[in-house]
mmCIF file with all atom_site columns, C-alpha atoms in Angstrom:
data_model
loop_
_atom_site.group_PDB
_atom_site.id
_atom_site.type_symbol
_atom_site.label_atom_id
_atom_site.label_alt_id
_atom_site.label_comp_id
_atom_site.label_asym_id
_atom_site.label_entity_id
_atom_site.label_seq_id
_atom_site.pdbx_PDB_ins_code
_atom_site.Cartn_x
_atom_site.Cartn_y
_atom_site.Cartn_z
_atom_site.occupancy
_atom_site.B_iso_or_equiv
_atom_site.pdbx_formal_charge
_atom_site.auth_seq_id
_atom_site.auth_comp_id
_atom_site.auth_asym_id
_atom_site.auth_atom_id
_atom_site.pdbx_PDB_model_num
ATOM 1   C CA . MET A 1 1   ? -0.396  0.151  -0.050  1.00 0.00 ? 1   MET A CA 1
ATOM 2   C CA . THR A 1 2   ? 1.307   3.224  -1.173  1.00 0.00 ? 2   THR A CA 1
ATOM 3   C CA . THR A 1 3   ? 1.124   6.837  1.165   1.00 0.00 ? 3   THR A CA 1
ATOM 4   C CA . GLY A 1 4   ? 1.500   8.882  -1.813  1.00 0.00 ? 4   GLY A CA 1
ATOM 5   C CA . ASN A 1 5   ? 4.615   10.903 -0.367  1.00 0.00 ? 5   ASN A CA 1
ATOM 6   C CA . PRO A 1 6   ? 7.806   11.239 -2.251  1.00 0.00 ? 6   PRO A CA 1
ATOM 7   C CA . SER A 1 7   ? 10.386  8.578  -1.266  1.00 0.00 ? 7   SER A CA 1
ATOM 8   C CA . ARG A 1 8   ? 14.094  9.979  -0.025  1.00 0.00 ? 8   ARG A CA 1
ATOM 9   C CA . ALA A 1 9   ? 15.406  9.520  -3.734  1.00 0.00 ? 9   ALA A CA 1
ATOM 10  C CA . ASP A 1 10  ? 12.389  11.495 -5.115  1.00 0.00 ? 10  ASP A CA 1
ATOM 11  C CA . VAL A 1 11  ? 13.313  14.134 -2.755  1.00 0.00 ? 11  VAL A CA 1
ATOM 12  C CA . ASN A 1 12  ? 17.309  14.368 -3.185  1.00 0.00 ? 12  ASN A CA 1
ATOM 13  C CA . ARG A 1 13  ? 16.637  14.102 -7.061  1.00 0.00 ? 13  ARG A CA 1
ATOM 14  C CA . ARG A 1 14  ? 14.576  18.060 -6.807  1.00 0.00 ? 14  ARG A CA 1
ATOM 15  C CA . ARG A 1 15  ? 16.251  19.221 -3.946  1.00 0.00 ? 15  ARG A CA 1
ATOM 16  C CA . ILE A 1 16  ? 19.401  18.953 -6.303  1.00 0.00 ? 16  ILE A CA 1
ATOM 17  C CA . LEU A 1 17  ? 17.504  19.994 -8.999  1.00 0.00 ? 17  LEU A CA 1
ATOM 18  C CA . ASP A 1 18  ? 16.210  23.695 -7.357  1.00 0.00 ? 18  ASP A CA 1
ATOM 19  C CA . VAL A 1 19  ? 19.761  23.863 -5.605  1.00 0.00 ? 19  VAL A CA 1
ATOM 20  C CA . ALA A 1 20  ? 21.478  23.123 -9.070  1.00 0.00 ? 20  ALA A CA 1
ATOM 21  C CA . LEU A 1 21  ? 18.422  26.255 -10.632 1.00 0.00 ? 21  LEU A CA 1
ATOM 22  C CA . ALA A 1 22  ? 19.893  28.678 -7.778  1.00 0.00 ? 22  ALA A CA 1
ATOM 23  C CA . GLU A 1 23  ? 23.874  27.738 -8.426  1.00 0.00 ? 23  GLU A CA 1
ATOM 24  C CA . LEU A 1 24  ? 23.715  28.116 -11.866 1.00 0.00 ? 24  LEU A CA 1
ATOM 25  C CA . LEU A 1 25  ? 21.632  31.791 -11.965 1.00 0.00 ? 25  LEU A CA 1
ATOM 26  C CA . ARG A 1 26  ? 24.238  32.690 -10.002 1.00 0.00 ? 26  ARG A CA 1
ATOM 27  C CA . ASP A 1 27  ? 27.001  31.263 -11.861 1.00 0.00 ? 27  ASP A CA 1
ATOM 28  C CA . PRO A 1 28  ? 26.068  29.244 -15.565 1.00 0.00 ? 28  PRO A CA 1
ATOM 29  C CA . ASP A 1 29  ? 29.260  27.692 -14.944 1.00 0.00 ? 29  ASP A CA 1
ATOM 30  C CA . ALA A 1 30  ? 28.931  26.230 -11.472 1.00 0.00 ? 30  ALA A CA 1
ATOM 31  C CA . SER A 1 31  ? 30.002  22.508 -11.376 1.00 0.00 ? 31  SER A CA 1
ATOM 32  C CA . MET A 1 32  ? 28.460  19.641 -10.535 1.00 0.00 ? 32  MET A CA 1
ATOM 33  C CA . ASP A 1 33  ? 30.734  19.869 -7.166  1.00 0.00 ? 33  ASP A CA 1
ATOM 34  C CA . GLN A 1 34  ? 29.780  23.114 -6.518  1.00 0.00 ? 34  GLN A CA 1
ATOM 35  C CA . ILE A 1 35  ? 26.062  21.690 -6.714  1.00 0.00 ? 35  ILE A CA 1
ATOM 36  C CA . ALA A 1 36  ? 27.017  18.953 -4.730  1.00 0.00 ? 36  ALA A CA 1
ATOM 37  C CA . LYS A 1 37  ? 28.144  20.824 -2.013  1.00 0.00 ? 37  LYS A CA 1
ATOM 38  C CA . ALA A 1 38  ? 25.618  23.917 -2.285  1.00 0.00 ? 38  ALA A CA 1
ATOM 39  C CA . ALA A 1 39  ? 22.830  21.097 -1.948  1.00 0.00 ? 39  ALA A CA 1
ATOM 40  C CA . GLY A 1 40  ? 24.731  19.436 1.251   1.00 0.00 ? 40  GLY A CA 1
ATOM 41  C CA . VAL A 1 41  ? 25.034  16.188 -0.330  1.00 0.00 ? 41  VAL A CA 1
ATOM 42  C CA . VAL A 1 42  ? 27.751  14.236 -1.783  1.00 0.00 ? 42  VAL A CA 1
ATOM 43  C CA . ARG A 1 43  ? 29.352  14.129 -5.604  1.00 0.00 ? 43  ARG A CA 1
ATOM 44  C CA . ARG A 1 44  ? 28.435  10.654 -6.003  1.00 0.00 ? 44  ARG A CA 1
ATOM 45  C CA . THR A 1 45  ? 24.415  11.343 -4.858  1.00 0.00 ? 45  THR A CA 1
ATOM 46  C CA . VAL A 1 46  ? 24.285  14.281 -7.303  1.00 0.00 ? 46  VAL A CA 1
ATOM 47  C CA . TYR A 1 47  ? 25.458  11.960 -9.921  1.00 0.00 ? 47  TYR A CA 1
ATOM 48  C CA . GLY A 1 48  ? 23.317  9.213  -9.055  1.00 0.00 ? 48  GLY A CA 1
ATOM 49  C CA . HIS A 1 49  ? 20.416  10.913 -10.199 1.00 0.00 ? 49  HIS A CA 1
ATOM 50  C CA . PHE A 1 50  ? 22.319  12.602 -13.306 1.00 0.00 ? 50  PHE A CA 1
ATOM 51  C CA . PRO A 1 51  ? 25.316  11.009 -15.227 1.00 0.00 ? 51  PRO A CA 1
ATOM 52  C CA . SER A 1 52  ? 26.707  14.286 -16.337 1.00 0.00 ? 52  SER A CA 1
ATOM 53  C CA . ARG A 1 53  ? 26.140  18.125 -15.876 1.00 0.00 ? 53  ARG A CA 1
ATOM 54  C CA . GLU A 1 54  ? 24.768  17.716 -19.757 1.00 0.00 ? 54  GLU A CA 1
ATOM 55  C CA . ALA A 1 55  ? 22.062  15.768 -17.830 1.00 0.00 ? 55  ALA A CA 1
ATOM 56  C CA . LEU A 1 56  ? 21.399  17.892 -15.275 1.00 0.00 ? 56  LEU A CA 1
ATOM 57  C CA . VAL A 1 57  ? 21.836  20.755 -18.068 1.00 0.00 ? 57  VAL A CA 1
ATOM 58  C CA . GLY A 1 58  ? 18.907  19.015 -19.673 1.00 0.00 ? 58  GLY A CA 1
ATOM 59  C CA . THR A 1 59  ? 16.682  18.333 -17.394 1.00 0.00 ? 59  THR A CA 1
ATOM 60  C CA . LEU A 1 60  ? 16.196  22.092 -16.363 1.00 0.00 ? 60  LEU A CA 1
ATOM 61  C CA . THR A 1 61  ? 16.073  23.584 -18.966 1.00 0.00 ? 61  THR A CA 1
ATOM 62  C CA . ASP A 1 62  ? 13.287  20.757 -19.783 1.00 0.00 ? 62  ASP A CA 1
ATOM 63  C CA . GLU A 1 63  ? 11.154  21.875 -16.466 1.00 0.00 ? 63  GLU A CA 1
ATOM 64  C CA . ALA A 1 64  ? 12.062  25.483 -17.325 1.00 0.00 ? 64  ALA A CA 1
ATOM 65  C CA . VAL A 1 65  ? 10.129  25.517 -20.969 1.00 0.00 ? 65  VAL A CA 1
ATOM 66  C CA . ALA A 1 66  ? 7.581   23.280 -19.161 1.00 0.00 ? 66  ALA A CA 1
ATOM 67  C CA . ALA A 1 67  ? 6.455   25.932 -16.939 1.00 0.00 ? 67  ALA A CA 1
ATOM 68  C CA . VAL A 1 68  ? 7.292   29.015 -19.378 1.00 0.00 ? 68  VAL A CA 1
ATOM 69  C CA . ALA A 1 69  ? 4.653   26.959 -21.771 1.00 0.00 ? 69  ALA A CA 1
ATOM 70  C CA . ALA A 1 70  ? 2.627   26.631 -19.246 1.00 0.00 ? 70  ALA A CA 1
ATOM 71  C CA . ALA A 1 71  ? 2.443   29.958 -17.731 1.00 0.00 ? 71  ALA A CA 1
ATOM 72  C CA . HIS A 1 72  ? 2.149   30.799 -21.164 1.00 0.00 ? 72  HIS A CA 1
ATOM 73  C CA . ALA A 1 73  ? -0.732  29.254 -21.743 1.00 0.00 ? 73  ALA A CA 1
ATOM 74  C CA . ALA A 1 74  ? -2.583  29.592 -18.015 1.00 0.00 ? 74  ALA A CA 1
ATOM 75  C CA . GLY A 1 75  ? -2.356  33.273 -18.841 1.00 0.00 ? 75  GLY A CA 1
ATOM 76  C CA . ARG A 1 76  ? -3.830  33.445 -22.530 1.00 0.00 ? 76  ARG A CA 1
ATOM 77  C CA . LYS A 1 77  ? -6.518  30.868 -21.431 1.00 0.00 ? 77  LYS A CA 1
ATOM 78  C CA . GLY A 1 78  ? -10.242 32.458 -22.124 1.00 0.00 ? 78  GLY A CA 1
ATOM 79  C CA . VAL A 1 79  ? -8.938  34.983 -23.041 1.00 0.00 ? 79  VAL A CA 1
ATOM 80  C CA . ALA A 1 80  ? -10.920 36.098 -26.427 1.00 0.00 ? 80  ALA A CA 1
ATOM 81  C CA . ASP A 1 81  ? -8.924  39.791 -26.961 1.00 0.00 ? 81  ASP A CA 1
ATOM 82  C CA . PRO A 1 82  ? -5.622  39.357 -28.737 1.00 0.00 ? 82  PRO A CA 1
ATOM 83  C CA . ALA A 1 83  ? -4.374  41.765 -27.277 1.00 0.00 ? 83  ALA A CA 1
ATOM 84  C CA . GLU A 1 84  ? -5.159  41.515 -23.668 1.00 0.00 ? 84  GLU A CA 1
ATOM 85  C CA . SER A 1 85  ? -3.957  38.093 -24.265 1.00 0.00 ? 85  SER A CA 1
ATOM 86  C CA . LEU A 1 86  ? -0.616  39.149 -25.444 1.00 0.00 ? 86  LEU A CA 1
ATOM 87  C CA . ALA A 1 87  ? -0.611  40.926 -22.419 1.00 0.00 ? 87  ALA A CA 1
ATOM 88  C CA . ARG A 1 88  ? -1.919  38.214 -19.890 1.00 0.00 ? 88  ARG A CA 1
ATOM 89  C CA . SER A 1 89  ? 0.309   35.306 -21.425 1.00 0.00 ? 89  SER A CA 1
ATOM 90  C CA . THR A 1 90  ? 3.407   38.327 -21.207 1.00 0.00 ? 90  THR A CA 1
ATOM 91  C CA . LEU A 1 91  ? 2.804   39.266 -17.633 1.00 0.00 ? 91  LEU A CA 1
ATOM 92  C CA . ALA A 1 92  ? 2.263   35.236 -16.533 1.00 0.00 ? 92  ALA A CA 1
ATOM 93  C CA . VAL A 1 93  ? 5.836   34.055 -18.075 1.00 0.00 ? 93  VAL A CA 1
ATOM 94  C CA . TRP A 1 94  ? 7.535   37.060 -15.874 1.00 0.00 ? 94  TRP A CA 1
ATOM 95  C CA . GLU A 1 95  ? 6.056   35.684 -13.177 1.00 0.00 ? 95  GLU A CA 1
ATOM 96  C CA . ILE A 1 96  ? 8.701   32.358 -12.947 1.00 0.00 ? 96  ILE A CA 1
ATOM 97  C CA . ALA A 1 97  ? 11.199  34.327 -14.055 1.00 0.00 ? 97  ALA A CA 1
ATOM 98  C CA . ASP A 1 98  ? 13.584  32.623 -12.452 1.00 0.00 ? 98  ASP A CA 1
ATOM 99  C CA . ARG A 1 99  ? 13.094  29.924 -14.999 1.00 0.00 ? 99  ARG A CA 1
ATOM 100 C CA . TYR A 1 100 ? 13.534  32.653 -18.031 1.00 0.00 ? 100 TYR A CA 1
ATOM 101 C CA . ARG A 1 101 ? 16.578  33.960 -16.764 1.00 0.00 ? 101 ARG A CA 1
ATOM 102 C CA . LEU A 1 102 ? 17.797  30.493 -16.603 1.00 0.00 ? 102 LEU A CA 1
ATOM 103 C CA . LEU A 1 103 ? 17.313  30.111 -20.267 1.00 0.00 ? 103 LEU A CA 1
ATOM 104 C CA . VAL A 1 104 ? 18.468  33.309 -21.196 1.00 0.00 ? 104 VAL A CA 1
ATOM 105 C CA . ALA A 1 105 ? 22.072  32.089 -18.704 1.00 0.00 ? 105 ALA A CA 1
ATOM 106 C CA . LEU A 1 106 ? 21.563  28.222 -19.980 1.00 0.00 ? 106 LEU A CA 1
ATOM 107 C CA . ALA A 1 107 ? 21.481  29.716 -24.281 1.00 0.00 ? 107 ALA A CA 1
ATOM 108 C CA . GLN A 1 108 ? 24.890  31.293 -23.201 1.00 0.00 ? 108 GLN A CA 1
ATOM 109 C CA . ARG A 1 109 ? 26.832  28.328 -22.527 1.00 0.00 ? 109 ARG A CA 1
ATOM 110 C CA . SER A 1 110 ? 25.513  25.033 -22.257 1.00 0.00 ? 110 SER A CA 1
ATOM 111 C CA . VAL A 1 111 ? 22.343  24.572 -24.176 1.00 0.00 ? 111 VAL A CA 1
ATOM 112 C CA . THR A 1 112 ? 22.705  25.561 -27.523 1.00 0.00 ? 112 THR A CA 1
ATOM 113 C CA . MET A 1 113 ? 20.556  29.453 -28.371 1.00 0.00 ? 113 MET A CA 1
ATOM 114 C CA . GLN A 1 114 ? 18.990  26.582 -30.855 1.00 0.00 ? 114 GLN A CA 1
ATOM 115 C CA . GLY A 1 115 ? 17.644  24.232 -28.512 1.00 0.00 ? 115 GLY A CA 1
ATOM 116 C CA . ILE A 1 116 ? 16.249  25.964 -26.372 1.00 0.00 ? 116 ILE A CA 1
ATOM 117 C CA . ARG A 1 117 ? 14.354  27.151 -29.805 1.00 0.00 ? 117 ARG A CA 1
ATOM 118 C CA . GLU A 1 118 ? 12.896  24.441 -30.598 1.00 0.00 ? 118 GLU A CA 1
ATOM 119 C CA . ARG A 1 119 ? 12.105  23.906 -27.047 1.00 0.00 ? 119 ARG A CA 1
ATOM 120 C CA . LEU A 1 120 ? 9.916   26.465 -26.941 1.00 0.00 ? 120 LEU A CA 1
ATOM 121 C CA . THR A 1 121 ? 8.243   26.096 -30.057 1.00 0.00 ? 121 THR A CA 1
ATOM 122 C CA . PRO A 1 122 ? 4.687   25.323 -28.832 1.00 0.00 ? 122 PRO A CA 1
ATOM 123 C CA . VAL A 1 123 ? 4.442   28.674 -27.005 1.00 0.00 ? 123 VAL A CA 1
ATOM 124 C CA . ARG A 1 124 ? 6.417   30.203 -30.414 1.00 0.00 ? 124 ARG A CA 1
ATOM 125 C CA . GLU A 1 125 ? 2.852   28.744 -32.259 1.00 0.00 ? 125 GLU A CA 1
ATOM 126 C CA . ALA A 1 126 ? 0.686   29.766 -29.453 1.00 0.00 ? 126 ALA A CA 1
ATOM 127 C CA . CYS A 1 127 ? 2.109   33.478 -29.943 1.00 0.00 ? 127 CYS A CA 1
ATOM 128 C CA . ALA A 1 128 ? 1.654   33.666 -33.816 1.00 0.00 ? 128 ALA A CA 1
ATOM 129 C CA . GLU A 1 129 ? -2.192  32.541 -33.146 1.00 0.00 ? 129 GLU A CA 1
ATOM 130 C CA . ILE A 1 130 ? -2.243  34.838 -31.223 1.00 0.00 ? 130 ILE A CA 1
ATOM 131 C CA . LEU A 1 131 ? -1.002  37.670 -33.217 1.00 0.00 ? 131 LEU A CA 1
ATOM 132 C CA . ARG A 1 132 ? -2.739  36.238 -36.433 1.00 0.00 ? 132 ARG A CA 1
ATOM 133 C CA . ARG A 1 133 ? -6.512  36.536 -34.589 1.00 0.00 ? 133 ARG A CA 1
ATOM 134 C CA . GLY A 1 134 ? -4.860  40.071 -33.670 1.00 0.00 ? 134 GLY A CA 1
ATOM 135 C CA . LEU A 1 135 ? -3.516  41.152 -37.652 1.00 0.00 ? 135 LEU A CA 1
ATOM 136 C CA . GLU A 1 136 ? -6.460  39.910 -38.935 1.00 0.00 ? 136 GLU A CA 1
ATOM 137 C CA . GLN A 1 137 ? -9.461  42.069 -36.569 1.00 0.00 ? 137 GLN A CA 1
ATOM 138 C CA . GLY A 1 138 ? -6.992  44.912 -36.954 1.00 0.00 ? 138 GLY A CA 1
ATOM 139 C CA . VAL A 1 139 ? -6.256  45.101 -33.093 1.00 0.00 ? 139 VAL A CA 1
ATOM 140 C CA . PHE A 1 140 ? -2.525  44.456 -34.433 1.00 0.00 ? 140 PHE A CA 1
ATOM 141 C CA . VAL A 1 141 ? -0.684  46.450 -37.197 1.00 0.00 ? 141 VAL A CA 1
ATOM 142 C CA . SER A 1 142 ? 2.606   45.082 -38.319 1.00 0.00 ? 142 SER A CA 1
ATOM 143 C CA . PRO A 1 143 ? 4.488   44.705 -41.894 1.00 0.00 ? 143 PRO A CA 1
ATOM 144 C CA . LEU A 1 144 ? 5.752   40.970 -40.273 1.00 0.00 ? 144 LEU A CA 1
ATOM 145 C CA . PRO A 1 145 ? 3.436   38.236 -40.837 1.00 0.00 ? 145 PRO A CA 1
ATOM 146 C CA . PRO A 1 146 ? 2.392   36.009 -37.870 1.00 0.00 ? 146 PRO A CA 1
ATOM 147 C CA . HIS A 1 147 ? 4.889   33.506 -37.127 1.00 0.00 ? 147 HIS A CA 1
ATOM 148 C CA . ALA A 1 148 ? 8.457   36.036 -38.091 1.00 0.00 ? 148 ALA A CA 1
ATOM 149 C CA . LEU A 1 149 ? 6.035   38.632 -35.471 1.00 0.00 ? 149 LEU A CA 1
ATOM 150 C CA . ALA A 1 150 ? 6.236   35.854 -33.038 1.00 0.00 ? 150 ALA A CA 1
ATOM 151 C CA . TYR A 1 151 ? 10.106  35.044 -33.434 1.00 0.00 ? 151 TYR A CA 1
ATOM 152 C CA . VAL A 1 152 ? 10.543  38.830 -32.448 1.00 0.00 ? 152 VAL A CA 1
ATOM 153 C CA . HIS A 1 153 ? 8.517   38.625 -29.556 1.00 0.00 ? 153 HIS A CA 1
ATOM 154 C CA . GLU A 1 154 ? 10.434  36.020 -28.631 1.00 0.00 ? 154 GLU A CA 1
ATOM 155 C CA . GLN A 1 155 ? 13.952  37.136 -29.060 1.00 0.00 ? 155 GLN A CA 1
ATOM 156 C CA . THR A 1 156 ? 12.631  40.884 -27.573 1.00 0.00 ? 156 THR A CA 1
ATOM 157 C CA . LEU A 1 157 ? 11.491  38.879 -23.962 1.00 0.00 ? 157 LEU A CA 1
ATOM 158 C CA . PHE A 1 158 ? 14.999  37.215 -24.093 1.00 0.00 ? 158 PHE A CA 1
ATOM 159 C CA . ALA A 1 159 ? 16.892  40.491 -24.668 1.00 0.00 ? 159 ALA A CA 1
ATOM 160 C CA . LEU A 1 160 ? 14.622  42.367 -21.978 1.00 0.00 ? 160 LEU A CA 1
ATOM 161 C CA . MET A 1 161 ? 15.556  39.620 -19.172 1.00 0.00 ? 161 MET A CA 1
ATOM 162 C CA . GLU A 1 162 ? 18.798  40.681 -20.514 1.00 0.00 ? 162 GLU A CA 1
ATOM 163 C CA . ALA A 1 163 ? 18.932  43.857 -19.784 1.00 0.00 ? 163 ALA A CA 1
ATOM 164 C CA . VAL A 1 164 ? 17.332  42.760 -16.378 1.00 0.00 ? 164 VAL A CA 1
ATOM 165 C CA . ASN A 1 165 ? 20.797  40.904 -15.835 1.00 0.00 ? 165 ASN A CA 1
ATOM 166 C CA . ASP A 1 166 ? 22.612  43.864 -16.391 1.00 0.00 ? 166 ASP A CA 1
ATOM 167 C CA . GLY A 1 167 ? 20.808  45.634 -13.976 1.00 0.00 ? 167 GLY A CA 1
ATOM 168 C CA . LEU A 1 168 ? 19.473  48.139 -16.863 1.00 0.00 ? 168 LEU A CA 1
ATOM 169 C CA . LEU A 1 169 ? 15.761  47.387 -16.440 1.00 0.00 ? 169 LEU A CA 1
ATOM 170 C CA . ALA A 1 170 ? 14.345  46.978 -12.497 1.00 0.00 ? 170 ALA A CA 1
ATOM 171 C CA . ALA A 1 171 ? 13.116  43.714 -11.780 1.00 0.00 ? 171 ALA A CA 1
ATOM 172 C CA . GLN A 1 172 ? 10.025  44.915 -10.166 1.00 0.00 ? 172 GLN A CA 1
ATOM 173 C CA . GLU A 1 173 ? 8.735   46.726 -13.290 1.00 0.00 ? 173 GLU A CA 1
ATOM 174 C CA . ALA A 1 174 ? 10.142  44.295 -15.861 1.00 0.00 ? 174 ALA A CA 1
ATOM 175 C CA . GLY A 1 175 ? 7.437   42.808 -16.405 1.00 0.00 ? 175 GLY A CA 1
ATOM 176 C CA . ARG A 1 176 ? 4.982   45.827 -16.634 1.00 0.00 ? 176 ARG A CA 1
ATOM 177 C CA . SER A 1 177 ? 7.583   46.783 -19.275 1.00 0.00 ? 177 SER A CA 1
ATOM 178 C CA . ALA A 1 178 ? 7.746   42.861 -21.057 1.00 0.00 ? 178 ALA A CA 1
ATOM 179 C CA . ALA A 1 179 ? 3.471   43.392 -21.957 1.00 0.00 ? 179 ALA A CA 1
ATOM 180 C CA . VAL A 1 180 ? 4.052   47.036 -23.482 1.00 0.00 ? 180 VAL A CA 1
ATOM 181 C CA . THR A 1 181 ? 6.585   46.474 -25.152 1.00 0.00 ? 181 THR A CA 1
ATOM 182 C CA . MET A 1 182 ? 5.312   43.363 -26.818 1.00 0.00 ? 182 MET A CA 1
ATOM 183 C CA . LEU A 1 183 ? 1.758   45.019 -27.123 1.00 0.00 ? 183 LEU A CA 1
ATOM 184 C CA . ALA A 1 184 ? 3.947   48.273 -28.878 1.00 0.00 ? 184 ALA A CA 1
ATOM 185 C CA . ALA A 1 185 ? 5.824   45.493 -31.515 1.00 0.00 ? 185 ALA A CA 1
ATOM 186 C CA . ALA A 1 186 ? 2.426   44.712 -32.521 1.00 0.00 ? 186 ALA A CA 1
ATOM 187 C CA . GLY A 1 187 ? 0.959   47.894 -32.949 1.00 0.00 ? 187 GLY A CA 1
ATOM 188 C CA . VAL A 1 188 ? -0.847  48.884 -30.635 1.00 0.00 ? 188 VAL A CA 1
ATOM 189 C CA . PRO A 1 189 ? -0.666  52.132 -29.446 1.00 0.00 ? 189 PRO A CA 1
ATOM 190 C CA . ALA A 1 190 ? 1.739   53.439 -26.196 1.00 0.00 ? 190 ALA A CA 1
ATOM 191 C CA . SER A 1 191 ? -0.804  54.869 -24.523 1.00 0.00 ? 191 SER A CA 1
ATOM 192 C CA . ARG A 1 192 ? -3.213  52.380 -25.023 1.00 0.00 ? 192 ARG A CA 1
ATOM 193 C CA . ALA A 1 193 ? -0.872  49.678 -24.136 1.00 0.00 ? 193 ALA A CA 1
ATOM 194 C CA . THR A 1 194 ? 0.466   51.269 -21.189 1.00 0.00 ? 194 THR A CA 1
ATOM 195 C CA . ALA A 1 195 ? -3.409  51.766 -19.849 1.00 0.00 ? 195 ALA A CA 1
ATOM 196 C CA . LEU A 1 196 ? -4.282  48.018 -20.764 1.00 0.00 ? 196 LEU A CA 1
ATOM 197 C CA . VAL A 1 197 ? -1.260  46.008 -18.719 1.00 0.00 ? 197 VAL A CA 1
ATOM 198 C CA . ALA A 1 198 ? -1.659  48.544 -16.049 1.00 0.00 ? 198 ALA A CA 1
ATOM 199 C CA . GLU A 1 199 ? -6.020  48.232 -15.917 1.00 0.00 ? 199 GLU A CA 1
ATOM 200 C CA . LEU A 1 200 ? -4.364  43.874 -15.368 1.00 0.00 ? 200 LEU A CA 1
ATOM 201 C CA . SER A 1 201 ? -1.808  44.657 -13.284 1.00 0.00 ? 201 SER A CA 1
ATOM 202 C CA . ASP A 1 202 ? -3.840  46.176 -10.697 1.00 0.00 ? 202 ASP A CA 1
#
C-alpha cells in the first residue's frame, strides 16, 4: 500500500534540481561539485541522479521550458481579445522569471540557443496564433507575418531579461515593461498598451 509520499530519492532529486537552478542562475558555469556542496550531498549522490552535468542542465532546461509554456497557456486561457491575451500571457511568463533567466543564461553556455528555440516551439506557435487573430481583426498592425512577429517577440523577451540581469531594467518593473513592449511591437498604440497593462496589473 502506497502512501503517496515521495521517496527519499525523489526528495533528494528535487532538492538537487532546486539548488542547481539557484547555483546556475548565480554562476552558469557552476560545476557538479559546487552543486553537490550547495545541496549538502556528496558528489556521488548528484551523479546517481544525473550521470553528467549535461543531463542535469538538460533536465533543468526541460523543466524551465515546461514552466514557461504552462504560464503562457494559463495567461491566455479564456481570453478572447488578442491584445489582452498577449499582455496576460507575457505577464504570466514574467512571474516565473527565474526559469526564464535560466534559459537566457544557459542559451549562452551549455544548451545551444537552437536547442532552446526548438523546445519553445509550442509557445511560439501559440503566440503566433494570438498575433494572427489580432492582425486579422485589426487589433495589431505589423508589416511582419504572424510567425515572424512571434519570433521577434521571443527574442525581445530574451533581450529584456538580459537587460534585467545586467541591471539596465528594474526587476520589479520588468513584467509590465515587457508586456507593454510586446503590445507596442504588435502595433498597439503606446497609450493603449500602457493603459491595458496597468489595468491587468492592478
